[in-house]
Amino acid sequence: MDLTSPAKDFSLSPEEVAQFQRDGYIGPFDLYEPEEMASHLKELRPKLLNTKKAIYGGGRTVSGTTNLANYDRHLDVDFLADHITRPEIVDRVSSLLGPDTLCWRTEFFPKYPGDEGTDWHQADNFSNVAGSKHPQIVWPEDAEFGGTITVWTAFTEATVENGCLQFIPGSHKSMNYDESKTMEYDASAINSTEKNGVRRGFFGYDYRQLQKDPNWSPDESKAVSQVMRQGQFIVFWSTLMHASHPHSGLTDQMRLGFAARYLPTSVRVYPYSTELEEFGGEASLEKFGNVLTSGRDVFGHNRFTDRTVNGHPFRTR
Ligand SMILES: O=C(O)CCC(=O)C(=O)O
Ligand SMILES: [Fe+2]
């Protein structure tokens, strides 16, 4: 190891920061070569199926929709633990959130041939829109904004045909949805509901039920498709209007996205909850801990994980 060469810095330029502030997203950026990502994915699949060490176990399914084994697997799978602390990601996140950051949540978003697209949505405090009404993240009172930064990595290629993300640029500054409302689960709506001519849904829920104005609908003429090659990532505010195309079924390749969510350490994570409740599943947060991804924590209001990665503490920038 050459201790004399400084670690490479992947911070965003001031122009890129300004672009992010204007559009609500930036990227895609390269992280893994496609072949490298493909081989990681091959090794990853059996590990993801083994939920013995997953902190939510398999999770308790209430309505049968959510597989909590899709959540926070960076806390038991070393490749994902390494992934969320990659300097290529964390330096860019810190350029936007400041020097002291944490990762509080990861989620897989699979789409199989024929699956509907993800509804247009925005998330601010991640209140459990499917049930109990606790915000999952709470910004300091004087904060200008809420939400979280999502880093969405294409674990497979993401194309219009297999269901890539769509964004409405600049839509991150005002919420069209009210997270204090609730949505009703309806299994029969899955894969069968057309919205503005496109098959979309939200894991058995209909995000339109949270609209502030029931007569409003998103201006999809402004939507931009985020085509990404395997191993790239994109960075966006959770308050940005985002969705995904349906999987057309024209290719038999499934689409797999991995979303990691970041915050400054000043934000309180799960201040009111002892359970993770997500779209029909629930499990104890007892084994949950945030990952400090850069800087330090001077607040002391959040719990950090004591898990190790390949026998070492999590890497911190
Ligand atoms: O991958 C998708 O279809 C949706 C992703 C998403 O909503 C998110 O990462 O917040
Ligand atoms: Fe989302």
Short mmCIF file of C-alpha atoms and ligand atoms in Angstrom, two decimals:
data_model
loop_
_atom_site.label_atom_id
_atom_site.label_comp_id
_atom_site.label_asym_id
_atom_site.label_seq_id
_atom_site.Cartn_x
_atom_site.Cartn_y
_atom_site.Cartn_z
CA MET A 1 0.00 0.00 0.00
CA ASP A 2 1.35 3.44 -0.90
CA LEU A 3 0.77 5.57 2.17
CA THR A 4 2.16 8.69 0.50
CA SER A 5 -0.55 9.10 -2.14
CA PRO A 6 -3.64 10.90 -0.84
CA ALA A 7 -6.96 9.08 -1.10
CA LYS A 8 -8.78 9.97 -4.30
CA ASP A 9 -11.48 12.58 -3.83
CA PHE A 10 -14.81 12.17 -5.62
CA SER A 11 -16.44 15.38 -4.33
CA LEU A 12 -18.84 17.18 -6.66
CA SER A 13 -17.71 20.39 -8.31
CA PRO A 14 -19.57 23.61 -7.39
CA GLU A 15 -21.27 23.41 -10.83
CA GLU A 16 -22.44 19.87 -10.09
CA VAL A 17 -23.75 20.92 -6.67
CA ALA A 18 -25.67 23.78 -8.34
CA GLN A 19 -27.04 21.35 -10.93
CA PHE A 20 -28.21 19.01 -8.17
CA GLN A 21 -29.87 21.86 -6.32
CA ARG A 22 -31.66 22.94 -9.49
CA ASP A 23 -32.72 19.48 -10.79
CA GLY A 24 -32.95 17.41 -7.59
CA TYR A 25 -30.65 14.75 -9.00
CA ILE A 26 -27.25 14.19 -10.52
CA GLY A 27 -25.64 11.31 -12.38
CA PRO A 28 -25.33 8.61 -13.45
CA PHE A 29 -21.77 8.02 -12.29
CA ASP A 30 -19.58 4.97 -12.90
CA LEU A 31 -18.82 2.71 -9.95
CA TYR A 32 -18.38 -0.91 -11.10
CA GLU A 33 -17.53 -2.20 -14.55
CA PRO A 34 -20.51 -4.16 -15.90
CA GLU A 35 -18.66 -7.51 -15.73
CA GLU A 36 -17.54 -6.72 -12.20
CA MET A 37 -21.09 -5.89 -11.13
CA ALA A 38 -22.39 -9.03 -12.83
CA SER A 39 -19.98 -11.21 -10.91
CA HIS A 40 -20.76 -9.47 -7.60
CA LEU A 41 -24.44 -10.01 -8.30
CA LYS A 42 -23.92 -13.70 -8.94
CA GLU A 43 -22.24 -14.08 -5.55
CA LEU A 44 -24.83 -11.87 -3.90
CA ARG A 45 -27.99 -13.72 -4.92
CA PRO A 46 -27.59 -16.79 -2.65
CA LYS A 47 -26.51 -14.52 0.24
CA LEU A 48 -29.66 -12.44 -0.10
CA LEU A 49 -31.79 -15.57 0.06
CA ASN A 50 -30.11 -16.57 3.30
CA THR A 51 -31.84 -14.34 5.86
CA LYS A 52 -30.42 -16.05 8.97
CA LYS A 53 -28.28 -13.04 9.85
CA ALA A 54 -30.52 -10.40 8.27
CA ILE A 55 -31.48 -8.00 11.06
CA TYR A 56 -35.21 -8.28 10.37
CA GLY A 57 -35.01 -12.03 9.83
CA GLY A 58 -37.50 -12.75 7.10
CA GLY A 59 -39.76 -10.16 8.76
CA ARG A 60 -43.34 -10.74 9.81
CA THR A 61 -45.69 -10.34 6.91
CA VAL A 62 -49.01 -8.82 7.74
CA SER A 63 -50.67 -8.38 4.37
CA GLY A 64 -48.28 -10.60 2.49
CA THR A 65 -46.77 -7.88 0.34
CA THR A 66 -43.47 -6.81 1.65
CA ASN A 67 -40.44 -8.88 2.01
CA LEU A 68 -38.47 -7.22 4.77
CA ALA A 69 -35.51 -9.27 3.60
CA ASN A 70 -35.19 -6.51 0.96
CA TYR A 71 -34.27 -4.00 3.69
CA ASP A 72 -30.96 -3.07 5.31
CA ARG A 73 -29.02 -6.03 4.04
CA HIS A 74 -25.85 -3.90 4.27
CA LEU A 75 -26.00 -4.85 7.96
CA ASP A 76 -25.38 -8.53 7.21
CA VAL A 77 -23.89 -8.75 3.69
CA ASP A 78 -20.29 -7.56 3.41
CA PHE A 79 -20.43 -6.56 -0.25
CA LEU A 80 -23.34 -4.19 0.47
CA ALA A 81 -21.61 -2.83 3.59
CA ASP A 82 -18.61 -2.04 1.44
CA HIS A 83 -20.80 -0.61 -1.32
CA ILE A 84 -22.58 2.00 0.84
CA THR A 85 -19.24 3.36 2.11
CA ARG A 86 -17.54 3.55 -1.31
CA PRO A 87 -15.73 6.91 -1.63
CA GLU A 88 -17.22 7.35 -5.13
CA ILE A 89 -20.63 7.55 -3.41
CA VAL A 90 -19.86 9.04 0.00
CA ASP A 91 -17.73 11.95 -1.25
CA ARG A 92 -20.56 13.02 -3.55
CA VAL A 93 -23.15 12.63 -0.80
CA SER A 94 -21.01 14.71 1.60
CA SER A 95 -20.69 17.44 -1.03
CA LEU A 96 -24.46 17.78 -0.75
CA LEU A 97 -25.14 17.05 2.92
CA GLY A 98 -22.02 18.37 4.63
CA PRO A 99 -19.10 16.49 6.18
CA ASP A 100 -21.01 14.40 8.77
CA THR A 101 -23.23 11.81 7.10
CA LEU A 102 -24.89 8.51 7.84
CA CYS A 103 -26.62 5.78 5.88
CA TRP A 104 -29.87 4.79 7.59
CA ARG A 105 -31.62 2.53 5.10
CA THR A 106 -31.03 0.35 2.08
CA GLU A 107 -33.62 -1.34 -0.12
CA PHE A 108 -33.66 -3.57 -3.16
CA PHE A 109 -36.08 -2.72 -5.96
CA PRO A 110 -36.50 -5.71 -8.28
CA LYS A 111 -38.63 -5.67 -11.43
CA TYR A 112 -39.39 -8.91 -13.23
CA PRO A 113 -40.66 -9.29 -16.80
CA GLY A 114 -44.23 -8.00 -16.93
CA ASP A 115 -44.08 -6.14 -13.60
CA GLU A 116 -45.86 -2.80 -13.41
CA GLY A 117 -43.88 0.43 -13.09
CA THR A 118 -43.45 2.19 -9.74
CA ASP A 119 -46.00 4.95 -9.08
CA TRP A 120 -44.92 8.56 -9.22
CA HIS A 121 -44.09 9.56 -5.65
CA GLN A 122 -42.13 11.82 -3.31
CA ALA A 123 -40.97 11.00 0.22
CA ASP A 124 -40.26 13.65 2.83
CA ASN A 125 -40.36 12.24 6.38
CA PHE A 126 -41.03 8.62 5.33
CA SER A 127 -44.05 8.47 7.57
CA ASN A 128 -45.48 4.99 7.32
CA VAL A 129 -48.02 5.81 4.67
CA ALA A 130 -49.43 2.30 4.84
CA GLY A 131 -50.25 2.24 8.55
CA SER A 132 -49.08 3.88 11.76
CA LYS A 133 -48.24 7.54 11.41
CA HIS A 134 -44.73 8.01 12.69
CA PRO A 135 -42.21 9.99 10.66
CA GLN A 136 -39.15 7.79 10.22
CA ILE A 137 -36.76 10.71 9.87
CA VAL A 138 -36.94 14.10 11.59
CA TRP A 139 -34.81 17.06 10.47
CA PRO A 140 -33.84 19.77 12.97
CA GLU A 141 -36.56 22.41 13.36
CA ASP A 142 -34.61 25.12 11.53
CA ALA A 143 -33.84 22.91 8.51
CA GLU A 144 -34.74 24.35 5.10
CA PHE A 145 -35.77 20.98 3.75
CA GLY A 146 -36.60 17.39 4.57
CA GLY A 147 -36.21 14.12 2.74
CA THR A 148 -33.13 12.01 2.30
CA ILE A 149 -30.56 11.54 -0.40
CA THR A 150 -31.04 8.31 -2.28
CA VAL A 151 -28.18 6.70 -4.17
CA TRP A 152 -29.74 4.21 -6.58
CA THR A 153 -27.30 1.74 -8.10
CA ALA A 154 -28.10 -0.32 -11.18
CA PHE A 155 -27.16 -3.84 -10.07
CA THR A 156 -28.42 -4.89 -13.51
CA GLU A 157 -28.63 -2.70 -16.57
CA ALA A 158 -31.69 -0.40 -16.39
CA THR A 159 -33.41 0.43 -19.68
CA VAL A 160 -36.80 1.81 -20.72
CA GLU A 161 -37.77 -1.79 -21.63
CA ASN A 162 -36.89 -3.36 -18.28
CA GLY A 163 -38.16 -0.55 -16.05
CA CYS A 164 -35.57 2.18 -15.48
CA LEU A 165 -36.25 5.13 -13.18
CA GLN A 166 -37.98 8.32 -14.35
CA PHE A 167 -37.57 11.75 -12.75
CA ILE A 168 -39.33 15.09 -13.14
CA PRO A 169 -36.41 17.54 -12.92
CA GLY A 170 -36.77 20.39 -10.46
CA SER A 171 -39.83 18.88 -8.71
CA HIS A 172 -38.06 18.29 -5.37
CA LYS A 173 -38.87 21.61 -3.72
CA SER A 174 -42.57 21.15 -3.10
CA MET A 175 -44.55 18.12 -2.03
CA ASN A 176 -47.57 17.03 -4.07
CA TYR A 177 -48.34 14.31 -1.53
CA ASP A 178 -49.33 14.43 2.12
CA GLU A 179 -47.59 11.72 4.09
CA SER A 180 -50.00 12.11 6.98
CA LYS A 181 -52.65 10.46 4.78
CA THR A 182 -52.79 6.66 4.48
CA MET A 183 -53.09 4.30 1.53
CA GLU A 184 -55.12 1.12 1.41
CA TYR A 185 -53.62 -2.18 0.39
CA ASP A 186 -55.26 -3.85 -2.60
CA ALA A 187 -53.57 -6.96 -3.94
CA SER A 188 -55.95 -7.15 -6.88
CA ALA A 189 -54.65 -3.82 -8.20
CA ILE A 190 -51.10 -5.15 -8.64
CA ASN A 191 -50.08 -5.25 -12.30
CA SER A 192 -53.56 -4.35 -13.43
CA THR A 193 -53.97 -0.61 -12.89
CA GLU A 194 -53.28 1.90 -15.65
CA LYS A 195 -52.46 5.46 -14.76
CA ASN A 196 -52.29 7.91 -17.62
CA GLY A 197 -52.04 4.88 -19.92
CA VAL A 198 -49.12 3.27 -18.05
CA ARG A 199 -49.34 0.22 -15.74
CA ARG A 200 -48.11 1.45 -12.38
CA GLY A 201 -48.51 0.77 -8.68
CA PHE A 202 -46.77 1.00 -5.34
CA PHE A 203 -46.29 -2.53 -4.01
CA GLY A 204 -50.02 -3.16 -3.63
CA TYR A 205 -50.80 0.45 -2.75
CA ASP A 206 -51.85 3.40 -4.87
CA TYR A 207 -49.74 6.48 -4.19
CA ARG A 208 -52.43 8.72 -5.68
CA GLN A 209 -54.34 8.26 -2.41
CA LEU A 210 -51.79 10.57 -0.76
CA GLN A 211 -52.24 13.42 -3.23
CA LYS A 212 -52.85 16.79 -1.64
CA ASP A 213 -55.10 17.69 -4.55
CA PRO A 214 -57.09 14.68 -5.79
CA ASN A 215 -57.59 16.42 -9.15
CA TRP A 216 -53.91 16.99 -9.82
CA SER A 217 -51.77 14.62 -11.85
CA PRO A 218 -48.05 14.68 -12.58
CA ASP A 219 -46.93 16.37 -15.79
CA GLU A 220 -45.36 13.33 -17.38
CA SER A 221 -44.38 15.31 -20.46
CA LYS A 222 -41.51 16.61 -18.30
CA ALA A 223 -40.36 13.12 -17.21
CA VAL A 224 -36.81 12.06 -18.00
CA SER A 225 -35.89 8.35 -18.22
CA GLN A 226 -32.72 7.39 -16.37
CA VAL A 227 -31.14 4.73 -18.53
CA MET A 228 -28.16 3.27 -16.69
CA ARG A 229 -25.63 0.65 -17.52
CA GLN A 230 -24.92 -2.11 -15.03
CA GLY A 231 -22.76 -0.80 -12.16
CA GLN A 232 -23.64 2.90 -12.42
CA PHE A 233 -25.38 4.94 -9.71
CA ILE A 234 -27.51 8.07 -9.61
CA VAL A 235 -28.08 10.47 -6.70
CA PHE A 236 -31.48 12.10 -6.01
CA TRP A 237 -33.57 13.75 -3.30
CA SER A 238 -36.37 11.53 -2.09
CA THR A 239 -38.62 14.59 -2.51
CA LEU A 240 -37.98 14.55 -6.27
CA MET A 241 -40.95 13.23 -8.26
CA HIS A 242 -39.73 9.78 -9.22
CA ALA A 243 -41.23 6.62 -10.71
CA SER A 244 -40.18 3.79 -12.95
CA HIS A 245 -41.33 2.37 -16.26
CA PRO A 246 -43.09 -1.01 -16.23
CA HIS A 247 -40.98 -3.99 -17.23
CA SER A 248 -42.18 -4.49 -20.80
CA GLY A 249 -41.49 -8.22 -20.79
CA LEU A 250 -39.77 -7.77 -24.17
CA THR A 251 -36.53 -8.88 -22.54
CA ASP A 252 -36.29 -11.70 -20.01
CA GLN A 253 -33.67 -9.76 -18.04
CA MET A 254 -35.02 -8.56 -14.69
CA ARG A 255 -34.07 -5.13 -13.41
CA LEU A 256 -32.51 -4.76 -9.99
CA GLY A 257 -31.92 -1.43 -8.28
CA PHE A 258 -30.28 -1.03 -4.88
CA ALA A 259 -31.20 2.19 -3.06
CA ALA A 260 -29.08 3.50 -0.17
CA ARG A 261 -30.43 6.46 1.80
CA TYR A 262 -28.19 9.09 3.41
CA LEU A 263 -28.68 11.94 5.88
CA PRO A 264 -26.63 14.42 7.86
CA THR A 265 -26.08 13.12 11.41
CA SER A 266 -28.19 16.07 12.69
CA VAL A 267 -31.36 14.28 11.48
CA ARG A 268 -33.07 11.90 13.91
CA VAL A 269 -33.68 8.42 12.55
CA TYR A 270 -36.68 6.40 13.83
CA PRO A 271 -37.13 8.66 16.87
CA TYR A 272 -40.64 7.32 17.52
CA SER A 273 -40.43 3.69 16.42
CA THR A 274 -39.27 0.40 17.84
CA GLU A 275 -40.38 -1.50 14.75
CA LEU A 276 -39.72 -1.15 11.06
CA GLU A 277 -43.08 -1.17 9.33
CA GLU A 278 -43.04 -1.15 5.59
CA PHE A 279 -45.88 -1.92 3.24
CA GLY A 280 -47.35 -4.84 5.05
CA GLY A 281 -44.35 -6.21 6.94
CA GLU A 282 -43.04 -5.37 10.36
CA ALA A 283 -40.01 -6.35 12.42
CA SER A 284 -38.18 -5.13 15.52
CA LEU A 285 -35.57 -2.39 15.11
CA GLU A 286 -33.62 -3.88 18.01
CA LYS A 287 -30.69 -4.86 15.84
CA PHE A 288 -30.85 -1.72 13.69
CA GLY A 289 -28.01 0.77 13.66
CA ASN A 290 -27.07 3.65 11.35
CA VAL A 291 -23.75 3.55 9.55
CA LEU A 292 -21.53 6.61 9.96
CA THR A 293 -20.37 7.16 6.36
CA SER A 294 -18.31 10.34 6.78
CA GLY A 295 -17.09 12.71 9.46
CA ARG A 296 -18.37 12.28 13.00
CA ASP A 297 -21.49 12.38 15.11
CA VAL A 298 -21.63 15.21 17.64
CA PHE A 299 -25.36 14.88 18.34
CA GLY A 300 -25.61 11.53 20.07
CA HIS A 301 -29.31 11.13 19.24
CA ASN A 302 -28.86 8.30 16.75
CA ARG A 303 -27.81 4.72 17.27
CA PHE A 304 -24.86 3.47 15.22
CA THR A 305 -24.15 -0.11 14.28
CA ASP A 306 -21.39 -2.06 15.94
CA ARG A 307 -21.35 -4.64 13.18
CA THR A 308 -18.14 -5.32 11.27
CA VAL A 309 -17.40 -5.74 7.58
CA ASN A 310 -14.93 -8.48 6.69
CA GLY A 311 -13.85 -8.32 10.35
CA HIS A 312 -13.32 -4.51 10.35
CA PRO A 313 -15.51 -1.59 11.42
CA PHE A 314 -17.42 0.11 8.58
CA ARG A 315 -15.23 2.40 6.49
CA THR A 316 -15.81 6.10 7.27
CA ARG A 317 -14.61 8.97 5.03
O1 LIG B 1 -36.69 1.41 -8.31
C1 LIG B 1 -37.85 1.84 -8.29
O2 LIG B 1 -38.70 1.46 -9.10
C2 LIG B 1 -38.26 2.85 -7.27
C3 LIG B 1 -37.14 3.35 -6.44
C4 LIG B 1 -37.56 4.34 -5.42
O3 LIG B 1 -38.69 4.73 -5.34
C5 LIG B 1 -36.57 4.85 -4.47
O4 LIG B 1 -35.40 4.44 -4.53
O5 LIG B 1 -36.92 5.69 -3.63
FE FE B 2 -38.92 6.26 -3.86
#
